[in-house]
Short mmCIF file of C-alpha atoms in Angstrom, two decimals:
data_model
loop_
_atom_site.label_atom_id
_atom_site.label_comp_id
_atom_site.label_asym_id
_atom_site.label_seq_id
_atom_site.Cartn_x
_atom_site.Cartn_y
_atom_site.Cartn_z
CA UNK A 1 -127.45 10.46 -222.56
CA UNK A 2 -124.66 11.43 -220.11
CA UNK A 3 -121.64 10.84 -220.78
CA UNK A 4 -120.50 8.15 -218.63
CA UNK A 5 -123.94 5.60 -219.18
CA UNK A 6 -124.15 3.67 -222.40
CA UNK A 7 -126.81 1.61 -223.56
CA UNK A 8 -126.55 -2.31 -224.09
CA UNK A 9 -127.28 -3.28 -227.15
CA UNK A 10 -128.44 -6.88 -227.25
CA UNK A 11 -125.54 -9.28 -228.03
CA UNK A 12 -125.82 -13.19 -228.65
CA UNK A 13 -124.42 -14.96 -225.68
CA UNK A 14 -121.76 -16.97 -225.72
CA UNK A 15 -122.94 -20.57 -226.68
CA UNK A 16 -122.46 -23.00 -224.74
CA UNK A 17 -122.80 -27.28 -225.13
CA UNK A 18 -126.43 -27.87 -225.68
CA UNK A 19 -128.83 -30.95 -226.47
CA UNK A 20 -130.34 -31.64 -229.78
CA UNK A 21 -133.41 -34.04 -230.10
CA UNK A 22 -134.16 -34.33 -233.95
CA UNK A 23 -133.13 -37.41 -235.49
CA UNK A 24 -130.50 -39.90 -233.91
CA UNK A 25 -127.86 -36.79 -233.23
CA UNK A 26 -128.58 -36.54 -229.94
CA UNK A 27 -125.85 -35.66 -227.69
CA UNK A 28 -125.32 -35.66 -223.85
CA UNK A 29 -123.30 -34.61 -221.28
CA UNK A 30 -122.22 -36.68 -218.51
CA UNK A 31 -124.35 -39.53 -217.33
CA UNK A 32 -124.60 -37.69 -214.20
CA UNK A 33 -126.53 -34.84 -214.93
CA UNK A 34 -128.74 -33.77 -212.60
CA UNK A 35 -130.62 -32.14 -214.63
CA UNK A 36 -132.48 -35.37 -216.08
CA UNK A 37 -135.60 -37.02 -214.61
CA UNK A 38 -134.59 -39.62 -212.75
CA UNK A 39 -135.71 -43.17 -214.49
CA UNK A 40 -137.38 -41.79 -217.54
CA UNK A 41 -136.19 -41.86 -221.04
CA UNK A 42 -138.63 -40.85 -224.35
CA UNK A 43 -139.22 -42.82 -227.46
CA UNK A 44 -139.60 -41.69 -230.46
CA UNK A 45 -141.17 -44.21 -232.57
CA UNK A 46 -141.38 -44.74 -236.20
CA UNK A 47 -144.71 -45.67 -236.06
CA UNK A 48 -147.35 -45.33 -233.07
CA UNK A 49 -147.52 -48.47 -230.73
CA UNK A 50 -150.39 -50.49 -230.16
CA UNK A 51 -151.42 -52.46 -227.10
CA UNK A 52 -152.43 -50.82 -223.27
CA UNK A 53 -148.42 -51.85 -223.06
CA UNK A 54 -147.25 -49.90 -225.47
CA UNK A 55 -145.53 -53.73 -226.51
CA UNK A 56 -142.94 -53.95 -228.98
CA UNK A 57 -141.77 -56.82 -230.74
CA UNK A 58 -138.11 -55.87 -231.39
CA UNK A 59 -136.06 -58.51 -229.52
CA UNK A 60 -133.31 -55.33 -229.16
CA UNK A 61 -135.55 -52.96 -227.34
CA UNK A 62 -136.99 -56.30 -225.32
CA UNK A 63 -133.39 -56.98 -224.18
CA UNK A 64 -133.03 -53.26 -222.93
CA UNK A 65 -135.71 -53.41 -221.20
CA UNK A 66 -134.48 -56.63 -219.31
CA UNK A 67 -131.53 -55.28 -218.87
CA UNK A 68 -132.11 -52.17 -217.52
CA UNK A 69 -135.15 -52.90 -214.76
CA UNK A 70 -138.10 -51.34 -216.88
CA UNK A 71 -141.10 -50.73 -214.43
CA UNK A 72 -143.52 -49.37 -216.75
CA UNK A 73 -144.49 -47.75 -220.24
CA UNK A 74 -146.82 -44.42 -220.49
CA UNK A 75 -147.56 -42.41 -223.00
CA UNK A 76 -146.24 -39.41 -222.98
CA UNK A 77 -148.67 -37.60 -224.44
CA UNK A 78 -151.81 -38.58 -223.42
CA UNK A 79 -151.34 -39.69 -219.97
CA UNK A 80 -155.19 -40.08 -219.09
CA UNK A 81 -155.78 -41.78 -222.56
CA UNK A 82 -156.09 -40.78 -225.95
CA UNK A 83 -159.10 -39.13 -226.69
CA UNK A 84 -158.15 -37.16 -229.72
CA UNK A 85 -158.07 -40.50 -232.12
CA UNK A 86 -154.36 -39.32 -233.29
CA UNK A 87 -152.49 -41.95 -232.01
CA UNK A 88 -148.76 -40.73 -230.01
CA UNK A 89 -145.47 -42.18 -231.15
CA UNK A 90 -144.28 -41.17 -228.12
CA UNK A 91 -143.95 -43.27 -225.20
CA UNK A 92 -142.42 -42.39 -221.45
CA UNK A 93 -140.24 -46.14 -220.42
CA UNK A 94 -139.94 -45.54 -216.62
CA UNK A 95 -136.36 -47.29 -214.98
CA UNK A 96 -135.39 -47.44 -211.24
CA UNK A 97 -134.49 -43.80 -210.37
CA UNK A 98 -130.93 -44.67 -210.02
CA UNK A 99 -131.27 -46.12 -213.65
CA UNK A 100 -127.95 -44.70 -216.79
CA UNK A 101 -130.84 -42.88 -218.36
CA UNK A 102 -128.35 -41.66 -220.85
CA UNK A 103 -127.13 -44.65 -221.80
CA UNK A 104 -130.49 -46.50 -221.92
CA UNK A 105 -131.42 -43.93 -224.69
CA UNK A 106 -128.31 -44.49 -226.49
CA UNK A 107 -128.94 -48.34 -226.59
CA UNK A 108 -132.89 -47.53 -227.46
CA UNK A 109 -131.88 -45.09 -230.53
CA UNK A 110 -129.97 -48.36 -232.23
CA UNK A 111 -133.34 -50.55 -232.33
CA UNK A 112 -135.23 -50.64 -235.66
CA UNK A 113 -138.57 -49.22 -234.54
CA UNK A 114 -136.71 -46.05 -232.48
CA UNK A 115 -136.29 -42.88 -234.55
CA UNK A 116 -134.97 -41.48 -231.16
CA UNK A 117 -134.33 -41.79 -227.85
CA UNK A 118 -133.22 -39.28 -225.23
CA UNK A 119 -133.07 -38.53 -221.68
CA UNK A 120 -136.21 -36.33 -219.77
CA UNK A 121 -134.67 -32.99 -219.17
CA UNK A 122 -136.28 -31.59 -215.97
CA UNK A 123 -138.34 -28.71 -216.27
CA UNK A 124 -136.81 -25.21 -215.58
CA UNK A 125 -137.29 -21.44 -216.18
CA UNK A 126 -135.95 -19.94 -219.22
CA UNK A 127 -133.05 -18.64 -217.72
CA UNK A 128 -129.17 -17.87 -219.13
CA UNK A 129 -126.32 -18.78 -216.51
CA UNK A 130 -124.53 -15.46 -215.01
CA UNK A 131 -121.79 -16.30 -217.36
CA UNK A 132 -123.73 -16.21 -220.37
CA UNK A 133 -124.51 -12.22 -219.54
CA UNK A 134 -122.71 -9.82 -222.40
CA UNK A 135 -121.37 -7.66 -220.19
CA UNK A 136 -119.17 -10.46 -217.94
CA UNK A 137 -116.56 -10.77 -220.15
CA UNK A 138 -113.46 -13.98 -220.54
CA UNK A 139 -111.08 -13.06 -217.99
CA UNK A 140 -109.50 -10.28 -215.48
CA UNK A 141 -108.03 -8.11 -217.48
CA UNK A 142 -109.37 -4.86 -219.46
CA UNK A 143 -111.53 -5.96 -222.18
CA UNK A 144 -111.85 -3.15 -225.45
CA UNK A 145 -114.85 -1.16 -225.21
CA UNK A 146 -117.59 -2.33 -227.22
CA UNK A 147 -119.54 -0.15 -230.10
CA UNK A 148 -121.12 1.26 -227.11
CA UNK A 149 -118.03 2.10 -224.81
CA UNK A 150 -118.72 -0.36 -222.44
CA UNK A 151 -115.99 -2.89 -220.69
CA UNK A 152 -116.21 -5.96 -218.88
CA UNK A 153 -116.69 -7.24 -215.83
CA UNK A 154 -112.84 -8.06 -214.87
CA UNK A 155 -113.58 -7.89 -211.57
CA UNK A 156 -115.74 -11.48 -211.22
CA UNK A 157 -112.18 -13.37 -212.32
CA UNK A 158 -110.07 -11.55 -210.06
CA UNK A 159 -112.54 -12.02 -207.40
CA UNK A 160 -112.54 -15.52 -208.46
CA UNK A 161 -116.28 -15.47 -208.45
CA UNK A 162 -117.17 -18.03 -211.10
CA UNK A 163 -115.82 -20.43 -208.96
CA UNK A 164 -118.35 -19.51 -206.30
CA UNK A 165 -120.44 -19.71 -208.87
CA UNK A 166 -119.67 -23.34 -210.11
CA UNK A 167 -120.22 -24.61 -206.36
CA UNK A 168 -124.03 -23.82 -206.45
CA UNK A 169 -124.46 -20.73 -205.03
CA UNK A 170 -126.01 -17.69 -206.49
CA UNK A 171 -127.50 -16.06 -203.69
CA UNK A 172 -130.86 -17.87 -203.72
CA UNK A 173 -132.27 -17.87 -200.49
CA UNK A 174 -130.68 -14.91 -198.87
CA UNK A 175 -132.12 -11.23 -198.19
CA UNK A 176 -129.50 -8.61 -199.21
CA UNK A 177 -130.65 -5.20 -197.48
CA UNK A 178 -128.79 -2.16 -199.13
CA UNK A 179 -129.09 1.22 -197.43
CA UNK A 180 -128.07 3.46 -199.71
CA UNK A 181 -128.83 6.78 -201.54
CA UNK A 182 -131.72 6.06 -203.84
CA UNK A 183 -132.53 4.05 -206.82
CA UNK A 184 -134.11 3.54 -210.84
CA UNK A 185 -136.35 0.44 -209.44
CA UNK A 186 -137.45 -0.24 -212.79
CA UNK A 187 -134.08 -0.92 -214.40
CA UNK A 188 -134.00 -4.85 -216.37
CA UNK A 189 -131.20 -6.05 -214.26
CA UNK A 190 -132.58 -4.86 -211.22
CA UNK A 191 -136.44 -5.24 -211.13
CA UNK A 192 -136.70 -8.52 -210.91
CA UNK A 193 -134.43 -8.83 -207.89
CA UNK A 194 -136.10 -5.92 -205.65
CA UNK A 195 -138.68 -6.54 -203.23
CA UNK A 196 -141.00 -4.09 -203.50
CA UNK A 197 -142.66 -5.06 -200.45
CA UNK A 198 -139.37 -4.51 -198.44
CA UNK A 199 -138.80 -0.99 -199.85
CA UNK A 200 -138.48 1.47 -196.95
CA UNK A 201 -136.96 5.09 -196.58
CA UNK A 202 -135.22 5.87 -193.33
CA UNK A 203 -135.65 9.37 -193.95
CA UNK A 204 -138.96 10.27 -194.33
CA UNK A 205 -141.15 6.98 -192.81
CA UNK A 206 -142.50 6.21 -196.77
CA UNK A 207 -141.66 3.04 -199.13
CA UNK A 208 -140.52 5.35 -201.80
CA UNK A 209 -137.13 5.17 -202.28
CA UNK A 210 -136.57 6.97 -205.72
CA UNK A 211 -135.89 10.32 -203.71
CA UNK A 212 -133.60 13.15 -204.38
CA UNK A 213 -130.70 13.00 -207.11
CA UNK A 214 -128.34 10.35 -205.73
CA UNK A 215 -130.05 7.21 -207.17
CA UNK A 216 -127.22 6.80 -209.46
CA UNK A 217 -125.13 5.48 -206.49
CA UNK A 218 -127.74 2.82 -205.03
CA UNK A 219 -128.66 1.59 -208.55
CA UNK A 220 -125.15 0.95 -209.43
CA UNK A 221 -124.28 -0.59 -205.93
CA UNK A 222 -127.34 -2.78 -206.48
CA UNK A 223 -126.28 -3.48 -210.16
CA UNK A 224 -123.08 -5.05 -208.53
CA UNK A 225 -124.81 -6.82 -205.50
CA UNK A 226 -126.84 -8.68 -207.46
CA UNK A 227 -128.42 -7.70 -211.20
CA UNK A 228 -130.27 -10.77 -212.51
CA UNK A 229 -128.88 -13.21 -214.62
CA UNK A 230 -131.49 -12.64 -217.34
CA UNK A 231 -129.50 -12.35 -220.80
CA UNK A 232 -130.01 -8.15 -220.78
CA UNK A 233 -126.70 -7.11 -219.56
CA UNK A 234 -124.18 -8.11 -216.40
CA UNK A 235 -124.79 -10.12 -213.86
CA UNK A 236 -124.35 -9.40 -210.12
CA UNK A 237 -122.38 -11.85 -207.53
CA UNK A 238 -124.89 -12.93 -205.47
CA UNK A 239 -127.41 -12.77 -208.94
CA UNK A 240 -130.61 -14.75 -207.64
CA UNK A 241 -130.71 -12.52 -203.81
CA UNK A 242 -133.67 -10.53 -203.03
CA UNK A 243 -132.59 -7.05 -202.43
CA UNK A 244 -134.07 -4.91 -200.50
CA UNK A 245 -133.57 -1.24 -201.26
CA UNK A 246 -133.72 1.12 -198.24
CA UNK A 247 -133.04 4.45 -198.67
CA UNK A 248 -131.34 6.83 -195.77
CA UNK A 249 -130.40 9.75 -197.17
CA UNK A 250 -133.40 11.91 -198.45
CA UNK A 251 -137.34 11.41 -199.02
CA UNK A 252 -140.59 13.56 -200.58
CA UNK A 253 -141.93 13.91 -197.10
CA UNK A 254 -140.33 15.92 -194.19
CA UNK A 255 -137.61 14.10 -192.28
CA UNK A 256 -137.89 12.15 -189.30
CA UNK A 257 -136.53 12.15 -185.74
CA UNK A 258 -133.22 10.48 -184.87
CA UNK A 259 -130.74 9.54 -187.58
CA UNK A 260 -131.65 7.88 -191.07
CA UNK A 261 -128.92 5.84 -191.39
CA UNK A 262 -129.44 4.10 -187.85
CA UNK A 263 -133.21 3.86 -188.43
CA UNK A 264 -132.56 1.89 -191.86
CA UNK A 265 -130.28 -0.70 -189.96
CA UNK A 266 -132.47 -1.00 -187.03
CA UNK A 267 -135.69 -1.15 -189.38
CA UNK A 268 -133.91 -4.23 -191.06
CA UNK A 269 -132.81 -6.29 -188.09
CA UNK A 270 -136.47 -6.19 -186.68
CA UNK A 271 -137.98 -6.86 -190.08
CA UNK A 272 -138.92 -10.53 -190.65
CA UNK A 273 -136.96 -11.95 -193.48
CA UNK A 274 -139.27 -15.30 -193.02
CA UNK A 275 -136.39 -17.64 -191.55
CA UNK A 276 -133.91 -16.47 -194.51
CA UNK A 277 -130.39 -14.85 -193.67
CA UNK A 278 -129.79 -11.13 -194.15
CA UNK A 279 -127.37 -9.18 -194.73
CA UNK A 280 -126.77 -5.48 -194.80
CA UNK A 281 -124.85 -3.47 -196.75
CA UNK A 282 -124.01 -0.06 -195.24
CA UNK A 283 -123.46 2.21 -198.06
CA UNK A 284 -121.83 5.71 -196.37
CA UNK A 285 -119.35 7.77 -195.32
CA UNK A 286 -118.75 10.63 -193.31
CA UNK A 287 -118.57 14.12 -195.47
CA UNK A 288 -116.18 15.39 -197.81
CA UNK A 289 -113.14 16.15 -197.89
CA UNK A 290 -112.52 13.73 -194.99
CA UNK A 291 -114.47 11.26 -195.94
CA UNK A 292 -113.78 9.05 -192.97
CA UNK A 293 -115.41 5.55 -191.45
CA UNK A 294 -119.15 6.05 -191.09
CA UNK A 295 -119.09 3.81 -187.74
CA UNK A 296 -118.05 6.88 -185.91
CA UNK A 297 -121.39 8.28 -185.59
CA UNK A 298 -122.76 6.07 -182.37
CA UNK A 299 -126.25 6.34 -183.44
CA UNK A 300 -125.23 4.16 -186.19
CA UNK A 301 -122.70 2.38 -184.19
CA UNK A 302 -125.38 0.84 -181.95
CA UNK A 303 -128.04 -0.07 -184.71
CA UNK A 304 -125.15 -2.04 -186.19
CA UNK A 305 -124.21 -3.66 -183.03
CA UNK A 306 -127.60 -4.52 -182.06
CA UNK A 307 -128.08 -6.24 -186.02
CA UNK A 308 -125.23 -8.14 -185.92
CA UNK A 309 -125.79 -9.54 -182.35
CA UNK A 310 -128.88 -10.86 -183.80
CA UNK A 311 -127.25 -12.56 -186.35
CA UNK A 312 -127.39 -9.97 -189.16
CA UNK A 313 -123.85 -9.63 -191.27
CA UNK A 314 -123.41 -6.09 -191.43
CA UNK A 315 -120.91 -4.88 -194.40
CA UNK A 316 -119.63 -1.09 -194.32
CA UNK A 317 -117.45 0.73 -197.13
CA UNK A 318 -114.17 2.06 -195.04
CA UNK A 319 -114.55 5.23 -196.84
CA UNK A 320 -112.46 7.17 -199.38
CA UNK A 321 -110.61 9.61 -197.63
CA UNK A 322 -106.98 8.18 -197.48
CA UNK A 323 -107.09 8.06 -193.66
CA UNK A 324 -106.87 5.46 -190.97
CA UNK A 325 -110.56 3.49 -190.82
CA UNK A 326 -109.95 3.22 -187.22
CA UNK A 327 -110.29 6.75 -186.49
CA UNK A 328 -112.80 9.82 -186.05
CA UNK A 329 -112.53 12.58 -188.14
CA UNK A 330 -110.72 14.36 -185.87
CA UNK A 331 -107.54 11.83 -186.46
CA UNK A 332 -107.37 10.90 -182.77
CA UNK A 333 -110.14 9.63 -180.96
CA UNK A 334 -110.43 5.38 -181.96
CA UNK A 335 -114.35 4.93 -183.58
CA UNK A 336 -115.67 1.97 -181.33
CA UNK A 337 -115.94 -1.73 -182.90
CA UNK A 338 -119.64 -2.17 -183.97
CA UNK A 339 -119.06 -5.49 -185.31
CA UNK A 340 -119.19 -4.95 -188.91
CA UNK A 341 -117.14 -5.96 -191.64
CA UNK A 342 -115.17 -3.04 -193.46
CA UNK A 343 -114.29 -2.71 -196.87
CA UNK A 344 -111.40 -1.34 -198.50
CA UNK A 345 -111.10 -0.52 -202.14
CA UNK A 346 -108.45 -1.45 -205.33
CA UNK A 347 -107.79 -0.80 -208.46
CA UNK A 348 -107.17 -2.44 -211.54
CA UNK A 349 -103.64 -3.75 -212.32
CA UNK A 350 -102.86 -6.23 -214.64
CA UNK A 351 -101.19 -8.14 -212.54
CA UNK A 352 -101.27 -7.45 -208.87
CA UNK A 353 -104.22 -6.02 -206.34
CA UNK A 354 -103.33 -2.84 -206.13
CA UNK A 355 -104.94 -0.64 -202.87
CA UNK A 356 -106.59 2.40 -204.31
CA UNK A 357 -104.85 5.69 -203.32
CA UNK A 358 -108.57 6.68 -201.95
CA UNK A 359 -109.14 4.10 -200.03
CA UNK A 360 -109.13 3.87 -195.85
CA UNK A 361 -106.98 1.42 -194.44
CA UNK A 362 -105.68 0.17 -191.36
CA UNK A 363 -106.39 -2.51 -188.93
CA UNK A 364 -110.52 -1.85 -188.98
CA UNK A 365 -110.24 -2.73 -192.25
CA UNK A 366 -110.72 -6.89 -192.63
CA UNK A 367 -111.51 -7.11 -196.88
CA UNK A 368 -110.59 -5.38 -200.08
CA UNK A 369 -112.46 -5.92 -203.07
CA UNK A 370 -112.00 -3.70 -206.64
CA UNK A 371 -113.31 -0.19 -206.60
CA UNK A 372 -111.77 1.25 -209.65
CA UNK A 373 -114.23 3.86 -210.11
CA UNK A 374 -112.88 3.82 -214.28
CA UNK A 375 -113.50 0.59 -214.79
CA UNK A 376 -116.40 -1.50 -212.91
CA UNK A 377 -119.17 -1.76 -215.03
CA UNK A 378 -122.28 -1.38 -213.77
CA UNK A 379 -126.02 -0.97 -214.02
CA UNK A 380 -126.53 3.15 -214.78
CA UNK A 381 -129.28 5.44 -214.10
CA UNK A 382 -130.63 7.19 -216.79
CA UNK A 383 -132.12 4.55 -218.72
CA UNK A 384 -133.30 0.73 -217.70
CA UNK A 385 -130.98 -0.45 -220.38
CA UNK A 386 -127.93 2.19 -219.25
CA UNK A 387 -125.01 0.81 -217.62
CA UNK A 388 -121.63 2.59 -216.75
CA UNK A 389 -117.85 2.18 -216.52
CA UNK A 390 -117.71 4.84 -213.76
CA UNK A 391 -118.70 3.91 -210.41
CA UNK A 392 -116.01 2.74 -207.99
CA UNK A 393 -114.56 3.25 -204.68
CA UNK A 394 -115.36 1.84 -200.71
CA UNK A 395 -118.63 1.77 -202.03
CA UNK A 396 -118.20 -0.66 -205.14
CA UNK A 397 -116.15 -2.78 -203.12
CA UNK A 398 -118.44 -3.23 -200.22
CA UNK A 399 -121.26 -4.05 -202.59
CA UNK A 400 -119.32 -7.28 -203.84
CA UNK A 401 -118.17 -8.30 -200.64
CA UNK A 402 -122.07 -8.40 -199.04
CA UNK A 403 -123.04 -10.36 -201.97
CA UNK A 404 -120.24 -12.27 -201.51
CA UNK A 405 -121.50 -12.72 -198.12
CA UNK A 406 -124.89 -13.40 -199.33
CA UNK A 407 -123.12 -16.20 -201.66
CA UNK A 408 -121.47 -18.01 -198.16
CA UNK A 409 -124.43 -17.56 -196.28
CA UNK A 410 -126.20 -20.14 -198.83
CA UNK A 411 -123.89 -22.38 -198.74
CA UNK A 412 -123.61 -22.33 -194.96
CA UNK A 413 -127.02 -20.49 -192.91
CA UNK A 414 -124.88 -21.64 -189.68
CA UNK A 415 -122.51 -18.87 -190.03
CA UNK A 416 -122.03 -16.17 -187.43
CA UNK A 417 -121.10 -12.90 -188.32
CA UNK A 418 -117.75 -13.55 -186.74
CA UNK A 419 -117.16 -16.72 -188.81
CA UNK A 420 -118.41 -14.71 -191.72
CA UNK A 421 -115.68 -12.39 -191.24
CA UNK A 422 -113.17 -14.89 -190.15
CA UNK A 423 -113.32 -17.54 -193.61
CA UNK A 424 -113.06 -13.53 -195.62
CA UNK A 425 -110.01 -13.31 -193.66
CA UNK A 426 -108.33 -16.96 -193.66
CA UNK A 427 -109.13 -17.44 -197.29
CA UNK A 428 -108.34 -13.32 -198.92
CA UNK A 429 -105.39 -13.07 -200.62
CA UNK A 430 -102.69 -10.19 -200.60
CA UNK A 431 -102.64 -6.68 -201.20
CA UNK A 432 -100.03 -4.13 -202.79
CA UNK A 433 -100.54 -1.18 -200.77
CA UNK A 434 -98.00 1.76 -199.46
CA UNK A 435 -96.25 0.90 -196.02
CA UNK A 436 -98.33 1.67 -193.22
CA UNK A 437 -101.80 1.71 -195.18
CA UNK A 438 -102.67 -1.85 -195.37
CA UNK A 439 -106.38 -2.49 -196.19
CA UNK A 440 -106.69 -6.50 -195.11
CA UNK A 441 -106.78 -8.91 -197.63
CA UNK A 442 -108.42 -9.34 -201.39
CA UNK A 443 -111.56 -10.99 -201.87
CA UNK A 444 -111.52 -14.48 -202.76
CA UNK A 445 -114.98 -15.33 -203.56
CA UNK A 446 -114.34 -18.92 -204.54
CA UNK A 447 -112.18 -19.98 -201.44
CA UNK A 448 -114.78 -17.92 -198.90
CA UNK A 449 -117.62 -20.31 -199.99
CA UNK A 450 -115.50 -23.60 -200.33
CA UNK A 451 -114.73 -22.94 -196.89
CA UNK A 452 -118.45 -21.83 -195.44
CA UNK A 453 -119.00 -25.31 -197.20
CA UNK A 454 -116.42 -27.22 -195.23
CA UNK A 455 -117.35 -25.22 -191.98
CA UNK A 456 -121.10 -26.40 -192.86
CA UNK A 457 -119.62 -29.90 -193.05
CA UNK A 458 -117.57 -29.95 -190.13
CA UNK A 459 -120.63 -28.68 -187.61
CA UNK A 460 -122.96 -31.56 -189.01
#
């Protein structure tokens, strides 16, 4: 195993407030909750009713009946009739849909015939809330590592993203396209959230995109985009997207014409996403040791242009090379605006956002999110249970703003990619960073989809 991946062993989630339904302990949560069948509330009875009526002859359960606008009475078992000649004691009472179905089955569970009462819970998969992953952790600051040298996921708290979280978003609905350098396909986080049918390499022409040895870095920008909230390990921002990997830089076939990296982009915009939103998530820079703004080459320039006059949101990582993102490599000719939205990195800090020394800054750059390449768990590569502490920079960063993006773009299909990067903008917060090398302002995944909410409002 190297030495930076480390297995997840399975750990019990965090409980959280749950229903019971044996005897009369049943316990609810607000009368509210949408999670109940509207109108319908099971009885349990003590012994099986008689009668097409399922008729009762407690005055009590007679008066809640009255009370509450009872339609009709089912049972719940045996729908089409009872052909098995084991008679149900349970019986569906069906209300007006706008009926207190909690508090009908607290009156029911006091009659003398009821051994219990309760709300219908509606049907859903079995599935754990984001929060209830092991790896995400209680707050923003450095968890110990666990038995298997593993952290937390500080970064969702700073990047306030359980808020965005609590307003209904998870990415459902949105196509996240992430060119990139390769990826494990079949880790547990990530499978389910790849489309397989949307696979493409830019490189060679093929759908495999498990090429060369550089799928560390798309698996762990994917792990961060969006791993599935499925009780195995961490969860991603935008958790419930359908990613899309494309991979640019290598293939098992001989190369094609033009350059990869343009081809990927252009191959997204035209692809049909049927109806949904996409996004892209540029993942490159130029080579080391400059390692300046990718938007420099024009081949790529255009493609990303062309993607976002269409309506695409294009992310890009600034790059890690310390320099102004506004710039070619050469330090003095300006790199044209394509219309993306560039990422700067941070580090951790206990207390402030602190601009990582790496990171490119200047006025291209619009967003900052963490890229503390110690410290930002992730999903790893050698293993489909692996996950690492050590994958950071531009690249980390840009990864949780496009699923960010992905999170707004829910919440609000109306946005342009200019209003997109405007609500990152008006609702970031600030940045400690060295005078002269500012890197825009800190993710604030809570306030960006509160406000692609209002926006959504305010157009309707």
């Amino acid at each position: 195993m190297p030495a930076d991946e480390m297995t997840m062993k399975s750990e019990k989630p965090r409980s959280h407030n749950a229903m019971r339904f044996g005897g009369k302990t049943f316990e609810s949560g607000e009368t509210s909750h949408s999670g109940w069948e509207p109108g319908k509330v099971h009885i349990l009875w003590r012994e099986p009713p008689q009668g097409d009526e399922m008729a009762v002859t407690s005055s009590a359960v007679k008066a809640i009946r009255e009370k509450w606008g009872f339609i009709e009475a089912v049972d719940a078992i045996h729908p089409g009739g009872d052909e098995s000649g084991v008679p149900s004691r349970v019986t569906e009472y069906r209300f007006p849909e706008t009926a207190d179905v909690v508090s009908i089955a607290r009156e029911l569970r006091e009659a003398p015939e009821v051994e219990n009462a309760a709300p219908v819970p509606k049907p859903a998969p079995p599935r754990v809330t984001p929060a209830d992953e092991p790896l995400v952790g209680l707050d923003d600051q450095l968890a110990p590592r666990d038995p298997n040298g593993l952290e937390r996921q500080w970064y969702l708290f700073r990047c306030n993203v359980l808020d965005a979280w609590s307003q209904n978003v998870s990415g459902d609905g949105v196509v996240v396209a992430d060119i990139d350098f390769g990826y494990r396909l079949t880790h547990q986080d990530l499978a389910p959230r790849f489309s397989l049918a949307n696979a493409f390499n830019a490189y060679d022409g093929t759908a495999v995109v498990t090429a060369g040895g550089w799928t560390d870095h798309g698996t762990a920008v994917c792990g961060l985009l969006g791993a599935d909230a499925n009780g195995n390990g961490m969860a991603g921002i935008a958790y419930r997207a359908e990613i899309w990997p494309i991979q640019a830089n290598d293939g098992n076939g001989p190369p094609l014409a033009g350059n990869a990296f343009a081809s990927a982009v252009e191959w997204v915009r035209a692809r049909s996403a049927g109806g949904r939103r996409k996004v892209i998530n540029v993942e490159l820079q130029t080579p080391w040791p400059v390692c300046g703004n990718a938007e420099q080459n024009l081949a790529l320039n255009e493609a990303i242009r062309l993607a976002v006059k269409d309506g695409v949101v294009v992310v890009l990582s600034a790059g890690n090379g310390d320099r102004d993102a506004g710039l070619a490599d050469n330090n003095t000719d300006p790199i044209p605006e394509s219309g993306a939205i560039v990422v700067g990195a941070t580090v951790f800090d206990s207390v402030v956002n602190r601009r990582a020394t790496f990171s490119n800054f200047g006025p291209r750059v619009a967003v900052s999110a963490p890229g503390d390449e110690r410290h930002d768990v992730t999903c790893g590569v050698s293993g489909d249970d692996r996950y690492t502490n050590f994958f950071g920079g531009t690249s980390g960063a840009a990864a949780k703003v496009a699923a960010t993006v992905a999170l707004m773009l829910e919440a609000n299909p109306r946005l342009t990619p200019a209003e997109v990067r405007d609500i990152l903008v008006r609702t970031g917060g600030p940045i400690d960073h060295a005078p002269g090398k500012a890197v825009g302002v800190f993710l604030d995944a809570g306030a960006a989809v509160q406000a692609a909410k209002a926006s959504l409002n305010d157009s309707l």
